[in-house]
mmCIF file of C-alpha atoms in Angstrom:
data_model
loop_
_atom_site.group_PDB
_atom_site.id
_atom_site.type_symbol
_atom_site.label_atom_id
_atom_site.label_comp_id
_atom_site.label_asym_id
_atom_site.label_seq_id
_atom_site.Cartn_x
_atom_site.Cartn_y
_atom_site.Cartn_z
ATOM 1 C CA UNK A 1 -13.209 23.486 -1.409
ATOM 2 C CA UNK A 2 -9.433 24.692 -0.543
ATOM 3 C CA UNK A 3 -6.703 21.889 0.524
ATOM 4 C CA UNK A 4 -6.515 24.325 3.618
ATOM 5 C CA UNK A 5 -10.199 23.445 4.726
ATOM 6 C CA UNK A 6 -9.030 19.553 4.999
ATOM 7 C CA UNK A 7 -7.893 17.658 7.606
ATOM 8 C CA UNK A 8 -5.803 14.261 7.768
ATOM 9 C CA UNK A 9 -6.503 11.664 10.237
ATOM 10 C CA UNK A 10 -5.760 7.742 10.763
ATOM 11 C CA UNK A 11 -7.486 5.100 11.949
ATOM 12 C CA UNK A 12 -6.862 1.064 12.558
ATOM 13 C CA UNK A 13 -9.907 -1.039 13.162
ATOM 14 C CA UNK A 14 -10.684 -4.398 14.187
ATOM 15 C CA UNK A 15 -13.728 -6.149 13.685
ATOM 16 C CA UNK A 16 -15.576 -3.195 12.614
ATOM 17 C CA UNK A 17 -18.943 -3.277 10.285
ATOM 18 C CA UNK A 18 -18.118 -2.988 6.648
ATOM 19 C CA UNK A 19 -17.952 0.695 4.561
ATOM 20 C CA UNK A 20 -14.566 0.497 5.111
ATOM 21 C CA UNK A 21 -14.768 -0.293 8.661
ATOM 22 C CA UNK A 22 -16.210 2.404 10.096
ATOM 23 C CA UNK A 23 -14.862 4.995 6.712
ATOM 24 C CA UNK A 24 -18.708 4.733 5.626
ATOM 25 C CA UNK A 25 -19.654 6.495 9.026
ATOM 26 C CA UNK A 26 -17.180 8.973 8.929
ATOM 27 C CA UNK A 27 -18.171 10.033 5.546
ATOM 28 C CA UNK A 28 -21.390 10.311 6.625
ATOM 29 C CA UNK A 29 -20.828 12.496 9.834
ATOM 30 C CA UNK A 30 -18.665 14.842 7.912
ATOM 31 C CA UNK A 31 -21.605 15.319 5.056
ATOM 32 C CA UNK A 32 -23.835 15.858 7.665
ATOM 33 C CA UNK A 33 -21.508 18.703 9.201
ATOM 34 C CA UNK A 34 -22.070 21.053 5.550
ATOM 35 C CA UNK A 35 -22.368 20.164 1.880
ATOM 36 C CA UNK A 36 -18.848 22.456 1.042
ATOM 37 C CA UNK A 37 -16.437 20.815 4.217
ATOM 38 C CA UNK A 38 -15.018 19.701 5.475
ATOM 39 C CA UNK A 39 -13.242 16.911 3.868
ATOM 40 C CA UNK A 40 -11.042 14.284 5.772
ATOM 41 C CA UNK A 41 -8.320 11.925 4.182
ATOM 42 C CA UNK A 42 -8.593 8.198 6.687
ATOM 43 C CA UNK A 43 -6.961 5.048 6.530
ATOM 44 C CA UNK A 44 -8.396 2.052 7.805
ATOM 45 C CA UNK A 45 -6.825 -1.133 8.452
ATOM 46 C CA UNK A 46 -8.029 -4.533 9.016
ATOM 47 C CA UNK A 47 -5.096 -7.164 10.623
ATOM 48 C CA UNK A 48 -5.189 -11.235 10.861
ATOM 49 C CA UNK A 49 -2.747 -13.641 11.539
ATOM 50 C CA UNK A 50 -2.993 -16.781 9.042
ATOM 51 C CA UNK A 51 -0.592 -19.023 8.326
ATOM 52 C CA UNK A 52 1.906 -17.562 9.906
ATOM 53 C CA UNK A 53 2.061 -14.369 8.584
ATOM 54 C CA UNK A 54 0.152 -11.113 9.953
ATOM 55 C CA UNK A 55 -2.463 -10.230 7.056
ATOM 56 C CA UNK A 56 -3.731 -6.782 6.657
ATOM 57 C CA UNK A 57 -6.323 -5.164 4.544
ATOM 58 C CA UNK A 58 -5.986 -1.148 4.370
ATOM 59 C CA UNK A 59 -9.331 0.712 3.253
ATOM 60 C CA UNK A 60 -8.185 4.180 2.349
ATOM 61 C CA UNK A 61 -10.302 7.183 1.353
ATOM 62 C CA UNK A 62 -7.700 9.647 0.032
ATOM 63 C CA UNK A 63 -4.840 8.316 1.908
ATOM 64 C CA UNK A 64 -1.451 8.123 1.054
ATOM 65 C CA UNK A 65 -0.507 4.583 1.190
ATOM 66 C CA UNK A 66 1.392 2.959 3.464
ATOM 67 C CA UNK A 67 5.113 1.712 3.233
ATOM 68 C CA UNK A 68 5.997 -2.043 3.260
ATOM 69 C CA UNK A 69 9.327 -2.401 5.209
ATOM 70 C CA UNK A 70 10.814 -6.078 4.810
ATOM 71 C CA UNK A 71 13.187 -7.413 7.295
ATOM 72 C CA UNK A 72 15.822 -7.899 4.549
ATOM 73 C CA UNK A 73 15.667 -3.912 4.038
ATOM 74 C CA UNK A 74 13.565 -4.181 0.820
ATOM 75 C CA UNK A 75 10.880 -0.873 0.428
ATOM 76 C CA UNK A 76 7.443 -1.519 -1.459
ATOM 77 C CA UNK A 77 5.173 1.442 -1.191
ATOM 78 C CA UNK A 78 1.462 0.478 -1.247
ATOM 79 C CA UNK A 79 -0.924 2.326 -2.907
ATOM 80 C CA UNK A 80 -3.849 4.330 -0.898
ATOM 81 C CA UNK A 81 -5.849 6.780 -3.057
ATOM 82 C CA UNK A 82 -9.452 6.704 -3.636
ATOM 83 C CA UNK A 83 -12.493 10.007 -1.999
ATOM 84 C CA UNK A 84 -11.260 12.031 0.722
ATOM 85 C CA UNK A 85 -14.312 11.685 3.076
ATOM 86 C CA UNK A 86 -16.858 14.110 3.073
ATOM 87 C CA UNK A 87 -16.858 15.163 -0.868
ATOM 88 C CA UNK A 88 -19.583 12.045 -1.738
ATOM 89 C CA UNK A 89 -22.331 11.255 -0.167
ATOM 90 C CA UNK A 90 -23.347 7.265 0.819
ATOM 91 C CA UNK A 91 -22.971 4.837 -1.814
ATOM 92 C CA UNK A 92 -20.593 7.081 -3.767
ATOM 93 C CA UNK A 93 -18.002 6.544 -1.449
ATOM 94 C CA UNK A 94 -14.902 5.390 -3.209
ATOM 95 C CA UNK A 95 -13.156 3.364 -0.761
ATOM 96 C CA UNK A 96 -9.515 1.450 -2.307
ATOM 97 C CA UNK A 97 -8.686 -1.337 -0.593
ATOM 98 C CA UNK A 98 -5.216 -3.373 -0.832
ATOM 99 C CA UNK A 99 -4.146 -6.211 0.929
ATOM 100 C CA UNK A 100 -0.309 -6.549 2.361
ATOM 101 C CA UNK A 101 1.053 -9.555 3.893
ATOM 102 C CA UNK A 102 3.831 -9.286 6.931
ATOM 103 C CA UNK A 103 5.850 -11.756 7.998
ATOM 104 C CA UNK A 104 7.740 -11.583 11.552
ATOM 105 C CA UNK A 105 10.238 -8.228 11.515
ATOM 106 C CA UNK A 106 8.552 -6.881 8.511
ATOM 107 C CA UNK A 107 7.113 -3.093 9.325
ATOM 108 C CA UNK A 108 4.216 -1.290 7.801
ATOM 109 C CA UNK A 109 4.774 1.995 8.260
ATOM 110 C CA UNK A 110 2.011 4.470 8.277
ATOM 111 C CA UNK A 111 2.140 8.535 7.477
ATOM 112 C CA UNK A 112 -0.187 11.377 7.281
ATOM 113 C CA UNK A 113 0.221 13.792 3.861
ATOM 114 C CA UNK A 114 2.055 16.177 6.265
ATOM 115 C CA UNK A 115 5.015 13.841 6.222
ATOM 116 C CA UNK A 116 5.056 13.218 2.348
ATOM 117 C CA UNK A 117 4.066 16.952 1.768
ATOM 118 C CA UNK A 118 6.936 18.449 3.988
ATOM 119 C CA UNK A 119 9.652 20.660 1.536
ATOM 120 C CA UNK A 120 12.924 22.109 2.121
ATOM 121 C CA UNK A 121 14.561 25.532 0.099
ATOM 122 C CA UNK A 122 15.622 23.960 -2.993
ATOM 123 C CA UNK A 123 14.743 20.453 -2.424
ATOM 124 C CA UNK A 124 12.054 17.765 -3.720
ATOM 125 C CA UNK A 125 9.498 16.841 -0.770
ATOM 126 C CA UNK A 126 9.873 14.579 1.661
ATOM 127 C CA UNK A 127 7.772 12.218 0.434
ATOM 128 C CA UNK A 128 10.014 11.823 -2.675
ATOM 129 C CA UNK A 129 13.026 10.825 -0.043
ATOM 130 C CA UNK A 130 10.769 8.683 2.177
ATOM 131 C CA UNK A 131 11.686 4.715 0.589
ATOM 132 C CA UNK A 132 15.555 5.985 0.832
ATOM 133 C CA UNK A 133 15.152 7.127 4.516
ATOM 134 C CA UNK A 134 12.799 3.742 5.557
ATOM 135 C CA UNK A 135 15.399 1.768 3.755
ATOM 136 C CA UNK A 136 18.012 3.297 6.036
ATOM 137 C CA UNK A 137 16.301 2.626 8.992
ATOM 138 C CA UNK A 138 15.795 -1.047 8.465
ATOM 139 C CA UNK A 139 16.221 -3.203 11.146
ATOM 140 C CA UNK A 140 15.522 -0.796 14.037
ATOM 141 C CA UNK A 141 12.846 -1.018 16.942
ATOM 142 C CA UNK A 142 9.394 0.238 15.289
ATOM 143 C CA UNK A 143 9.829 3.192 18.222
ATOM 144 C CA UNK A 144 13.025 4.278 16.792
ATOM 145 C CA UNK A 145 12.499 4.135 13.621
ATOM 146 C CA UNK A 146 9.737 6.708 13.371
ATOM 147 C CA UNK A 147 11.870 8.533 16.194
ATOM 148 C CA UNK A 148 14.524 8.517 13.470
ATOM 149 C CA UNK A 149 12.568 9.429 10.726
ATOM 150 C CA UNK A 150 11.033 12.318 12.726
ATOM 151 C CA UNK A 151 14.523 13.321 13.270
ATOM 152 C CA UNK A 152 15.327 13.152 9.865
ATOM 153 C CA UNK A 153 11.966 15.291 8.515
ATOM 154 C CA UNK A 154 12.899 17.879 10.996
ATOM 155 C CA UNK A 155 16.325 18.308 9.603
ATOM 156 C CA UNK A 156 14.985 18.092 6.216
ATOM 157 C CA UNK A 157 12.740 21.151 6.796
ATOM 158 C CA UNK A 158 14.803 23.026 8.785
ATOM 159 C CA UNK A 159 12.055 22.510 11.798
ATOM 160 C CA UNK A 160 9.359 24.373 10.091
ATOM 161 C CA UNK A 161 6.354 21.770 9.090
ATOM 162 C CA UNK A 162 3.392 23.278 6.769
ATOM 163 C CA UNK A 163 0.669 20.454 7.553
ATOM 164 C CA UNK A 164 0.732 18.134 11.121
ATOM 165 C CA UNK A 165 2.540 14.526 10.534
ATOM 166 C CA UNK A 166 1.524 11.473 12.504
ATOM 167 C CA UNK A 167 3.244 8.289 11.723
ATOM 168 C CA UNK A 168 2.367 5.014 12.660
ATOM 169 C CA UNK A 169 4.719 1.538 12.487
ATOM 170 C CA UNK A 170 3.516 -1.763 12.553
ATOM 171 C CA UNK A 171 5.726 -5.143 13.423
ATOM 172 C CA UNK A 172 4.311 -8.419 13.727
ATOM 173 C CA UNK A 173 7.326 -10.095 16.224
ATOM 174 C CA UNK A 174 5.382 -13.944 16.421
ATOM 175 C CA UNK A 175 2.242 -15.070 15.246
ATOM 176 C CA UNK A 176 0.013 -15.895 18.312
ATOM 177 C CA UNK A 177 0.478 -19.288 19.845
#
């Protein structure tokens, strides 16, 4: 199995069945497909207001991890990891799951690896940059931000991506009433 027979895809849902909220499925669909690929990297999320405070639970299955954004400007990068789907079959699935709290203002901020993966001549990846540029973005409309850090990853690569990017940015603005 090559990294170029993969393919990177999100996912947020609500109320699902367990297996990492629909991740157990997936798996199973893609095994089904052929025993040698393809493989699939997924994040899963799970969100609930209590107390408050938004509260989410993030299944991953070879996911990079999302980034927690504070209001105050603070970074803390959660961990994903765990299977890509499609390598195990059914039990085997190793699904990670962390849990990240969000109060009003704070953003979770979502990638695919094509975002982290993307280089420039001479330079680290972007991934390496990514805290720095959230950080510097702090405080902006969830819509701009990934406008701006789109902005910046194009300039960092000189236009030329390897892998597709999707971002996605979360902001809790009131807890319902």
């Amino acid at each position: 199995m090559t990294p170029a027979a993969g393919r990177a895809t999100g996912l947020l849902a609500h109320g699902a069945a367990d297996r990492g909220w629909g991740l157990g499925g997936a798996n199973d669909s893609l095994r089904a497909e052929s025993f040698e690929g393809p493989f699939a990297t997924a994040a899963a999320a799970r969100l609930t207001w209590r107390d408050g405070r938004l509260r989410v639970v993030i299944a991953s299955a070879g996911h990079p991890g999302p980034v927690l954004l504070g209001s105050d400007g603070r970074v803390r990068l959660v961990p994903g990891g765990g299977v890509p789907l499609g390598v195990f079959a059914g039990p085997d699935l190793d699904i990670v799951r962390h849990r990240v709290s969000l109060a009003p203002k704070d953003l979770l901020f979502f990638y695919t690896d094509g975002l982290a993966d993307a280089r420039a001549a001479g330079r680290a990846s972007f991934g390496d940059e990514l805290p720095d540029r959230l950080a510097a973005l702090a405080g902006l409309p969830p819509a701009d931000l990934v406008a701006g850090l789109r902005h910046g990853l194009l300039e960092f690569c000189g236009g030329e991506l390897i892998d597709s990017v999707s971002m996605l940015a979360i902001q809790p603005i009131e807890p319902p009433g």
